């Protein structure tokens, strides 16, 4: 069987993985994705820490493969539960596989056999739980086939029979009984093992002594427990340790030597497929946990339809910002709809301050990013094309300007983006050029928008420069234009009271109305005779 993967279709090469990587990853931090998909750090164990950026793909085939797996896991929670149980066991197998290098010896073989016991533990965990589960995804069916192939194989059954024998079942050894001879000064002279026990010793009590429960068959000490290293002279402690190891080697030598070839064979071959899918399972459980946690809070997700990249689609019904939901910033998170069409490939988003414009822009970026991880997205319905890059131009603090003025720094950052921006990318801009005067901001923004139209990329520009919204004809008829620009407006729920609804609609804005709505809310409208009538006429 070819290498098993839960993230890539069968036969998917490393070269293809590299070819279908994203062009940039700054958006991971800008969109706060790592606060949603939390990958546990395991660097302290000697393992590579997972990075979210390594799991993005621009290949629709890969995304469909993952989405089918995620759908199966969400439909049947047992998949998720088994994977959560499997991660620590496979991690231990991986840890031991790195530690079991070097020449074969009795001591290393003891560890190898424990390694095989863990291998049996994880195979049985899968065999007893996932083989009976229904699945429609190719990835999980491949896992079932692999587990069935291993668990029902004669080789595996023979291994279980051998390890089930008491003399080789080292994982059950919990304690040993030592016989120690002392010299005239009561120092340890020699020691040997009296018995190997399948239960631990424990500290006895006064009642145990009174009731005579500390006889020959008892596992209770007649003295308090104490650490060998702390309770014995360093020489005595070393003597006990050396004698114990020597005795264990003597007892198990015959068994180990006869069992050695099987240990080495399984050690090198039969556990590799588990280690290969460990990171896949770690990523999938992190992604599914995020979705399950959100659904428990009452939020909805959907499996997006994967469109071709050339179709350049991003149709989202009732999309919302999951970061607000996770952080519980708002009791009710407002959702909106969004789509590209022949009249709108890039959108100017205007509206009142704190009206939800930036939140809306972030929600579009998050939906696209989660989609390109192969996960469900925060929307009722979605049909999305993969993009090659997700670029962001969001406000940054002055300390990141490196000696440049804020405007110059903004232009420098955006200039680098424009150099590599293509029609298969999206660009999210939030209040760009807000640091300069209205005239300068409008001039620079107009040039940028004309270029965006020529490039034909998708995206959003949240802006306070309302004059831009009246110049769409100019941008859309610029020579070489490939992508139309249109308007979206954050609405007021109660215009007279200036109350925001956070709803975004596709309409032509009236910049003056925003100021009028805010003025009305705070009682700043002029009350001169005839003003109210004039306002109604407008």
Coordinates of C-alpha atoms in Angstrom, one line a residue:
X1 CA 0.0 0.0 0.0
X2 CA 1.3 3.5 -0.9
X3 CA 2.0 6.0 1.9
X4 CA -1.1 6.8 3.8
X5 CA -2.1 10.4 4.3
X6 CA -5.3 12.0 5.8
X7 CA -4.4 15.4 4.2
X8 CA -3.4 14.5 0.7
X9 CA -4.8 12.1 -1.9
X10 CA -3.0 8.8 -2.6
X11 CA 0.2 9.2 -4.6
X12 CA 0.4 13.0 -4.0
X13 CA 4.1 13.8 -4.3
X14 CA 6.2 16.2 -2.2
X15 CA 6.8 18.2 -5.5
X16 CA 3.1 18.7 -5.9
X17 CA 2.8 19.8 -2.2
X18 CA 5.5 22.4 -2.8
X19 CA 4.0 23.6 -6.1
X20 CA 0.5 24.2 -4.6
X21 CA 1.7 26.2 -1.6
X22 CA 0.4 29.7 -0.9
X23 CA 2.5 32.7 -2.1
X24 CA 2.5 34.4 1.3
X25 CA 1.6 33.7 4.9
X26 CA 1.5 37.1 6.6
X27 CA -2.3 36.7 6.7
X28 CA -2.1 33.9 9.3
X29 CA -1.1 36.5 11.9
X30 CA -3.2 39.4 10.6
X31 CA -6.4 37.3 10.6
X32 CA -5.6 35.8 14.0
X33 CA -6.0 32.3 12.6
X34 CA -3.8 30.8 15.3
X35 CA -6.3 31.9 17.9
X36 CA -8.9 29.7 16.2
X37 CA -6.9 26.6 15.1
X38 CA -4.7 25.8 18.1
X39 CA -1.9 23.4 17.3
X40 CA -0.3 22.0 20.5
X41 CA 3.4 22.6 20.8
X42 CA 5.5 19.5 21.2
X43 CA 9.0 20.9 20.6
X44 CA 9.9 20.1 24.2
X45 CA 9.5 16.4 23.4
X46 CA 12.0 16.6 20.6
X47 CA 9.2 16.7 17.9
X48 CA 8.7 19.4 15.3
X49 CA 6.2 22.1 16.4
X50 CA 3.4 22.2 13.8
X51 CA 2.9 25.5 12.0
X52 CA -0.5 26.4 10.5
X53 CA 1.2 27.8 7.4
X54 CA 2.4 24.3 6.4
X55 CA -1.2 23.1 6.0
X56 CA -2.5 25.5 3.4
X57 CA -3.0 24.4 -0.2
X58 CA -4.1 26.0 -3.4
X59 CA -5.1 22.6 -5.0
X60 CA -8.8 22.0 -5.3
X61 CA -8.3 18.3 -5.3
X62 CA -6.5 18.4 -1.9
X63 CA -9.2 20.7 -0.4
X64 CA -12.0 18.4 -1.6
X65 CA -10.1 15.4 -0.1
X66 CA -9.8 17.1 3.3
X67 CA -13.3 18.5 3.3
X68 CA -14.8 15.0 2.8
X69 CA -12.7 13.8 5.8
X70 CA -13.8 16.7 8.0
X71 CA -17.4 16.1 7.0
X72 CA -17.2 12.4 8.1
X73 CA -15.6 13.4 11.4
X74 CA -18.3 16.0 12.1
X75 CA -21.1 13.6 11.2
X76 CA -19.7 10.8 13.4
X77 CA -18.1 12.2 16.6
X78 CA -16.5 8.8 17.3
X79 CA -13.9 9.5 14.7
X80 CA -12.8 12.6 16.6
X81 CA -12.8 10.8 20.0
X82 CA -10.7 8.0 18.7
X83 CA -8.2 10.4 17.1
X84 CA -7.9 12.3 20.3
X85 CA -7.1 9.1 22.2
X86 CA -4.7 8.0 19.4
X87 CA -2.5 11.1 19.4
X88 CA -0.7 10.6 22.8
X89 CA -0.2 6.9 22.0
X90 CA 1.3 7.5 18.6
X91 CA 3.3 10.3 20.0
X92 CA 4.8 7.9 22.5
X93 CA 5.5 5.5 19.7
X94 CA 7.3 8.3 17.8
X95 CA 9.3 9.2 20.9
X96 CA 10.4 5.7 21.5
X97 CA 11.3 5.2 17.8
X98 CA 13.8 8.0 18.0
X99 CA 15.2 6.7 21.3
X100 CA 15.6 3.1 20.2
X101 CA 18.5 3.7 17.8
X102 CA 21.9 2.0 18.1
X103 CA 23.0 -1.6 18.3
X104 CA 20.7 -4.3 19.5
X105 CA 21.1 -5.2 23.2
X106 CA 19.1 -6.8 26.0
X107 CA 18.4 -3.4 27.5
X108 CA 17.3 -1.8 24.2
X109 CA 15.3 -4.8 23.3
X110 CA 13.3 -4.5 26.5
X111 CA 12.4 -1.0 25.4
X112 CA 11.6 -2.2 21.9
X113 CA 9.2 -4.8 23.2
X114 CA 7.4 -2.0 25.2
X115 CA 7.4 -0.1 21.9
X116 CA 5.6 -3.1 20.2
X117 CA 3.1 -3.2 23.1
X118 CA 2.2 0.4 22.4
X119 CA 1.9 -0.5 18.7
X120 CA -0.6 -3.2 19.5
X121 CA -2.4 -0.7 21.8
X122 CA -2.9 1.8 19.0
X123 CA -3.8 -0.8 16.3
X124 CA -6.4 -2.4 18.6
X125 CA -7.7 1.1 19.5
X126 CA -8.3 1.7 15.8
X127 CA -9.5 -1.8 15.0
X128 CA -12.1 -1.9 17.8
X129 CA -13.5 1.5 17.1
X130 CA -13.2 2.8 13.5
X131 CA -13.7 -0.4 11.4
X132 CA -17.4 -0.3 12.2
X133 CA -17.8 3.4 11.4
X134 CA -19.4 4.4 8.1
X135 CA -17.4 6.8 6.0
X136 CA -17.7 8.4 2.6
X137 CA -14.3 10.0 2.4
X138 CA -11.4 8.3 0.5
X139 CA -8.9 9.2 3.3
X140 CA -10.8 7.6 6.1
X141 CA -11.6 4.6 4.0
X142 CA -7.9 4.2 3.3
X143 CA -7.2 4.3 7.0
X144 CA -9.8 1.7 7.7
X145 CA -8.2 -0.5 5.0
X146 CA -4.8 -0.1 6.5
X147 CA -6.0 -0.9 10.0
X148 CA -7.9 -4.0 8.7
X149 CA -4.9 -5.2 6.7
X150 CA -2.7 -5.0 9.8
X151 CA -5.1 -6.2 12.5
X152 CA -6.3 -9.2 10.5
X153 CA -2.8 -10.2 9.2
X154 CA -1.2 -13.4 10.5
X155 CA 2.0 -11.6 11.3
X156 CA 0.2 -9.2 13.7
X157 CA -1.8 -12.0 15.3
X158 CA 1.5 -13.9 16.0
X159 CA 3.0 -10.8 17.5
X160 CA 0.0 -10.4 19.9
X161 CA 0.3 -14.1 20.9
X162 CA 4.0 -13.8 21.7
X163 CA 3.5 -10.6 23.7
X164 CA 0.6 -12.0 25.6
X165 CA 2.9 -14.6 27.2
X166 CA 3.7 -13.6 30.7
X167 CA 7.4 -13.9 30.2
X168 CA 7.4 -11.3 27.4
X169 CA 4.7 -9.0 28.7
X170 CA 7.1 -6.5 30.1
X171 CA 4.5 -3.7 30.0
X172 CA 2.8 -5.4 33.0
X173 CA 5.8 -5.6 35.2
X174 CA 5.1 -3.1 38.0
X175 CA 7.6 -4.1 40.7
X176 CA 10.3 -6.6 41.7
X177 CA 11.1 -8.2 45.1
X178 CA 14.8 -8.0 45.9
X179 CA 16.9 -10.1 48.2
X180 CA 19.8 -8.1 49.6
X181 CA 22.8 -9.4 51.6
X182 CA 24.6 -7.1 53.9
X183 CA 28.2 -7.1 55.2
X184 CA 29.3 -6.7 58.8
X185 CA 28.8 -2.9 58.6
X186 CA 25.3 -3.3 57.1
X187 CA 26.3 -2.0 53.7
X188 CA 24.9 -3.7 50.6
X189 CA 27.2 -6.5 49.6
X190 CA 25.1 -8.3 46.9
X191 CA 21.5 -8.3 45.7
X192 CA 19.3 -10.4 43.5
X193 CA 15.7 -10.6 42.3
X194 CA 13.4 -12.8 44.3
X195 CA 10.3 -12.3 42.1
X196 CA 8.9 -10.2 39.3
X197 CA 5.5 -8.8 40.3
X198 CA 2.5 -7.5 38.2
X199 CA 1.4 -5.0 40.9
X200 CA 3.1 -2.2 42.7
X201 CA 4.2 -2.1 46.3
X202 CA 2.5 0.4 48.5
X203 CA 3.2 1.9 51.9
X204 CA 1.7 -0.1 54.8
X205 CA -0.2 1.4 57.8
X206 CA -0.3 0.7 61.5
X207 CA -3.6 -1.1 61.0
X208 CA -2.0 -3.4 58.4
X209 CA 0.5 -4.4 61.0
X210 CA -2.1 -4.9 63.8
X211 CA -4.3 -6.9 61.4
X212 CA -1.3 -8.9 60.2
X213 CA -1.9 -7.9 56.6
X214 CA 1.8 -7.5 55.9
X215 CA 2.7 -11.2 55.6
X216 CA 4.7 -13.0 52.9
X217 CA 2.0 -12.4 50.2
X218 CA 1.4 -8.8 51.0
X219 CA 2.5 -5.9 48.7
X220 CA 2.7 -3.5 51.6
X221 CA 6.0 -2.2 53.0
X222 CA 6.6 -2.4 56.8
X223 CA 8.5 0.8 56.5
X224 CA 7.8 4.1 54.8
X225 CA 8.5 4.4 51.1
X226 CA 11.5 6.5 50.2
X227 CA 13.5 7.3 47.1
X228 CA 16.5 5.2 46.4
X229 CA 18.6 8.1 45.4
X230 CA 17.7 10.1 48.5
X231 CA 17.4 7.3 51.0
X232 CA 20.6 5.4 50.3
X233 CA 24.3 6.2 50.3
X234 CA 25.4 6.9 46.7
X235 CA 27.4 3.7 46.6
X236 CA 24.5 1.6 47.9
X237 CA 22.1 3.2 45.5
X238 CA 24.4 2.4 42.6
X239 CA 24.8 -1.2 43.8
X240 CA 21.1 -1.7 44.0
X241 CA 20.6 -0.3 40.5
X242 CA 23.4 -2.3 39.0
X243 CA 22.3 -5.5 40.7
X244 CA 18.7 -5.0 39.6
X245 CA 19.6 -4.4 35.9
X246 CA 22.0 -7.4 35.9
X247 CA 19.3 -9.6 37.4
X248 CA 16.7 -8.4 34.9
X249 CA 19.0 -9.1 32.0
X250 CA 19.7 -12.6 33.3
X251 CA 16.0 -13.3 33.8
X252 CA 14.9 -12.1 30.4
X253 CA 18.0 -12.8 28.3
X254 CA 16.7 -16.1 26.9
X255 CA 13.4 -14.6 26.0
X256 CA 14.8 -11.5 24.5
X257 CA 17.4 -13.2 22.3
X258 CA 14.7 -15.5 20.9
X259 CA 12.3 -12.7 20.4
X260 CA 14.9 -10.2 19.0
X261 CA 14.4 -10.7 15.3
X262 CA 10.7 -10.0 15.5
X263 CA 11.3 -6.9 17.6
X264 CA 13.7 -5.5 15.1
X265 CA 11.4 -6.2 12.2
X266 CA 8.4 -4.6 13.7
X267 CA 10.4 -1.7 15.0
X268 CA 11.7 -0.7 11.6
X269 CA 8.8 -1.4 9.4
X270 CA 5.4 -1.9 10.9
X271 CA 5.0 1.3 12.9
X272 CA 6.1 3.8 10.3
X273 CA 2.6 4.4 8.9
X274 CA 1.4 5.5 12.3
X275 CA 4.1 8.0 12.7
X276 CA 3.4 9.3 9.2
X277 CA -0.2 10.2 10.0
X278 CA 0.5 11.7 13.4
X279 CA 0.8 15.3 12.2
X280 CA -2.3 14.8 9.9
X281 CA -4.3 13.7 12.9
X282 CA -3.0 16.5 15.1
X283 CA -4.0 19.1 12.5
X284 CA -7.5 17.5 11.9
X285 CA -8.3 17.2 15.6
X286 CA -7.3 20.9 16.1
X287 CA -9.4 22.0 13.2
X288 CA -12.4 19.9 14.1
X289 CA -12.2 21.0 17.7
X290 CA -12.5 24.6 16.7
X291 CA -15.7 23.8 14.6
X292 CA -17.2 21.6 17.4
X293 CA -16.6 24.3 20.0
X294 CA -18.2 26.9 17.9
X295 CA -21.2 24.8 17.1
X296 CA -21.6 24.1 20.9
X297 CA -21.9 27.9 21.3
X298 CA -24.7 28.0 18.7
X299 CA -22.7 29.1 15.7
X300 CA -23.1 27.5 12.3
X301 CA -20.5 26.2 9.8
X302 CA -20.9 24.7 6.3
X303 CA -18.9 22.5 3.9
X304 CA -17.9 24.8 1.1
X305 CA -18.3 23.8 -2.5
X306 CA -14.9 23.8 -4.2
X307 CA -14.9 25.8 -7.4
X308 CA -12.1 25.8 -10.0
X309 CA -9.5 28.5 -9.5
X310 CA -10.2 30.0 -12.9
X311 CA -13.8 30.5 -12.0
X312 CA -12.7 33.0 -9.3
X313 CA -15.7 32.5 -7.1
X314 CA -16.3 33.5 -3.5
X315 CA -20.0 33.2 -2.8
X316 CA -20.8 33.3 0.9
X317 CA -24.3 33.3 2.4
X318 CA -24.5 34.7 6.0
X319 CA -20.7 34.7 6.6
X320 CA -19.6 36.0 10.0
X321 CA -16.3 36.7 11.9
X322 CA -15.5 33.7 14.1
X323 CA -12.9 35.6 16.1
X324 CA -15.7 37.7 17.6
X325 CA -17.6 34.6 18.5
X326 CA -14.6 32.8 20.0
X327 CA -13.7 35.9 22.2
X328 CA -17.4 36.5 22.9
X329 CA -17.0 40.2 22.0
X330 CA -20.6 40.4 21.0
X331 CA -23.6 38.5 22.3
X332 CA -25.0 38.2 18.7
X333 CA -22.6 38.1 15.8
X334 CA -24.1 39.6 12.7
X335 CA -23.7 37.7 9.4
X336 CA -23.6 39.1 5.8
X337 CA -23.5 37.8 2.3
X338 CA -20.8 38.3 -0.2
X339 CA -20.0 37.3 -3.8
X340 CA -18.0 38.1 -6.9
X341 CA -19.7 38.5 -10.3
X342 CA -19.2 40.2 -13.6
X343 CA -19.9 43.6 -12.1
X344 CA -17.9 43.2 -8.9
X345 CA -14.5 41.5 -8.4
X346 CA -13.2 44.0 -5.9
X347 CA -15.3 46.1 -3.5
X348 CA -15.1 49.4 -1.8
X349 CA -16.7 49.2 1.7
X350 CA -17.9 52.4 3.2
X351 CA -20.2 53.4 6.0
X352 CA -20.3 54.9 9.5
X353 CA -17.5 54.5 11.9
X354 CA -17.7 51.4 14.0
X355 CA -20.3 50.1 11.7
X356 CA -18.8 46.7 11.2
X357 CA -16.8 47.4 8.0
X358 CA -13.5 46.0 9.2
X359 CA -15.2 43.0 10.9
X360 CA -16.8 42.3 7.6
X361 CA -13.5 42.4 5.7
X362 CA -11.9 40.1 8.2
X363 CA -14.7 37.6 7.9
X364 CA -14.2 37.3 4.2
X365 CA -10.5 36.7 4.7
X366 CA -11.1 34.1 7.4
X367 CA -13.6 32.2 5.3
X368 CA -11.1 32.1 2.4
X369 CA -8.2 31.0 4.7
X370 CA -10.2 28.3 6.5
X371 CA -11.3 27.0 3.2
X372 CA -7.7 26.7 2.0
X373 CA -6.9 24.6 5.1
X374 CA -9.6 22.2 3.9
X375 CA -11.9 23.1 6.8
X376 CA -15.6 24.1 7.1
X377 CA -16.2 27.9 6.9
X378 CA -18.4 30.2 9.1
X379 CA -21.3 30.6 6.7
X380 CA -24.7 29.1 5.8
X381 CA -23.6 28.3 2.3
X382 CA -20.3 28.8 0.4
X383 CA -18.8 28.2 -3.0
X384 CA -15.2 29.2 -3.2
X385 CA -12.3 29.0 -5.6
X386 CA -8.8 28.5 -4.3
X387 CA -6.5 31.6 -4.5
X388 CA -2.8 31.6 -4.8
X389 CA -2.3 34.4 -2.2
X390 CA -4.2 36.2 0.6
X391 CA -2.7 39.6 1.0
X392 CA -3.6 42.1 3.7
X393 CA -2.9 45.8 4.1
X394 CA -4.1 46.5 7.6
X395 CA -3.1 49.4 10.0
X396 CA 0.2 48.9 11.9
X397 CA 1.7 50.8 14.8
X398 CA 4.1 53.7 14.2
X399 CA 6.9 51.6 15.8
X400 CA 6.9 49.4 12.7
X401 CA 7.6 52.2 10.3
X402 CA 11.4 52.0 10.7
X403 CA 12.2 55.7 10.3
X404 CA 9.6 56.3 7.6
X405 CA 6.5 58.4 7.9
X406 CA 3.3 56.5 8.3
X407 CA 2.1 57.3 4.8
X408 CA 5.5 56.3 3.3
X409 CA 5.5 53.1 5.2
X410 CA 2.0 52.3 4.1
X411 CA 2.9 52.9 0.5
X412 CA 6.1 50.8 0.8
X413 CA 4.2 47.8 2.2
X414 CA 1.4 48.1 -0.4
X415 CA 4.0 48.5 -3.2
X416 CA 5.6 45.2 -2.4
X417 CA 2.2 43.5 -2.5
X418 CA 1.3 45.1 -5.8
X419 CA 4.5 43.8 -7.4
X420 CA 3.4 40.2 -6.9
X421 CA -0.4 40.5 -6.9
X422 CA -2.2 38.5 -9.6
X423 CA -5.7 37.8 -10.7
X424 CA -5.8 34.6 -8.7
X425 CA -5.0 36.4 -5.4
X426 CA -7.2 38.4 -3.1
X427 CA -6.3 41.7 -1.3
X428 CA -7.9 42.9 1.9
X429 CA -7.3 46.6 2.7
X430 CA -8.5 48.3 5.9
X431 CA -8.5 52.1 6.1
X432 CA -5.3 52.4 4.0
X433 CA -4.0 56.0 3.6
X434 CA -6.0 57.2 6.6
X435 CA -2.9 58.9 7.9
X436 CA -2.8 61.6 5.2
X437 CA -5.1 64.4 4.0
X438 CA -8.2 63.6 2.1
X439 CA -6.8 64.9 -1.2
X440 CA -3.6 62.9 -1.0
X441 CA -5.4 59.8 0.2
X442 CA -7.9 60.0 -2.7
X443 CA -5.1 60.4 -5.3
X444 CA -3.1 57.5 -4.1
X445 CA -6.1 55.3 -3.5
X446 CA -7.4 56.0 -7.1
X447 CA -4.1 55.0 -8.6
X448 CA -4.1 51.8 -6.5
X449 CA -7.7 51.0 -7.5
X450 CA -7.0 51.5 -11.2
X451 CA -4.1 49.0 -10.9
X452 CA -6.2 46.5 -9.0
X453 CA -8.8 46.6 -11.8
X454 CA -6.1 45.9 -14.4
X455 CA -4.7 43.0 -12.3
X456 CA -8.2 41.6 -11.8
X457 CA -7.7 40.3 -8.2
X458 CA -10.5 39.9 -5.8
X459 CA -10.9 41.6 -2.4
X460 CA -12.1 44.4 -0.3
X461 CA -11.0 48.0 0.5
X462 CA -12.6 49.3 3.7
X463 CA -12.2 53.1 3.4
X464 CA -13.3 56.5 4.8
X465 CA -12.5 58.2 1.5
X466 CA -16.1 58.4 0.2
X467 CA -15.2 60.2 -3.0
X468 CA -13.7 57.0 -4.3
X469 CA -17.1 55.5 -4.4
X470 CA -18.3 58.0 -7.0
X471 CA -15.4 57.2 -9.4
X472 CA -16.2 53.6 -10.3
X473 CA -16.8 54.4 -14.0
X474 CA -13.2 55.8 -14.1
X475 CA -11.7 52.7 -12.6
X476 CA -13.8 50.2 -14.5
X477 CA -13.0 51.8 -17.9
X478 CA -9.3 52.1 -17.2
X479 CA -7.3 50.6 -20.2
X480 CA -6.7 46.9 -19.6
X481 CA -9.2 46.5 -16.8
X482 CA -9.9 42.8 -16.0
X483 CA -11.9 43.1 -12.8
X484 CA -14.8 45.4 -12.0
X485 CA -14.9 47.4 -8.8
X486 CA -18.2 48.0 -7.0
X487 CA -19.6 49.4 -3.8
X488 CA -20.7 47.8 -0.5
X489 CA -22.2 49.9 2.3
X490 CA -22.5 49.3 6.0
X491 CA -26.0 50.2 7.0
X492 CA -27.8 51.9 9.8
X493 CA -30.7 50.1 11.4
X494 CA -32.4 53.2 12.7
X495 CA -31.3 56.2 10.7
X496 CA -32.9 58.8 12.9
X497 CA -31.2 57.4 16.0
X498 CA -27.9 56.6 14.2
X499 CA -28.0 53.0 15.4
X500 CA -25.7 50.6 13.5
X501 CA -27.0 47.3 12.2
X502 CA -23.6 46.0 11.0
X503 CA -25.4 44.8 7.9
X504 CA -23.5 45.3 4.6
X505 CA -25.4 45.8 1.4
X506 CA -24.5 46.3 -2.2
X507 CA -25.6 49.8 -3.0
X508 CA -24.3 53.3 -3.9
X509 CA -23.4 55.2 -0.7
X510 CA -24.3 58.8 0.2
X511 CA -21.4 60.1 2.2
X512 CA -23.3 63.0 3.7
X513 CA -26.0 60.7 5.1
X514 CA -23.4 59.1 7.5
X515 CA -22.6 62.4 9.1
X516 CA -26.3 63.3 9.3
X517 CA -27.1 60.0 11.0
X518 CA -24.4 60.5 13.6
X519 CA -25.3 64.1 14.2
X520 CA -29.0 63.0 14.8
X521 CA -27.9 60.4 17.3
X522 CA -26.1 63.0 19.5
X523 CA -28.6 65.9 19.0
X524 CA -26.3 68.0 16.9
X525 CA -28.7 68.7 14.0
X526 CA -29.6 72.3 13.5
X527 CA -33.1 73.2 14.9
X528 CA -33.7 76.4 12.9
X529 CA -37.2 76.9 11.5
X530 CA -37.8 75.0 8.3
X531 CA -34.7 72.8 8.7
X532 CA -36.8 69.7 9.4
X533 CA -38.9 70.2 6.3
X534 CA -35.7 70.7 4.2
X535 CA -34.2 67.5 5.7
X536 CA -37.3 65.5 4.7
X537 CA -37.1 66.9 1.2
X538 CA -33.6 65.6 0.9

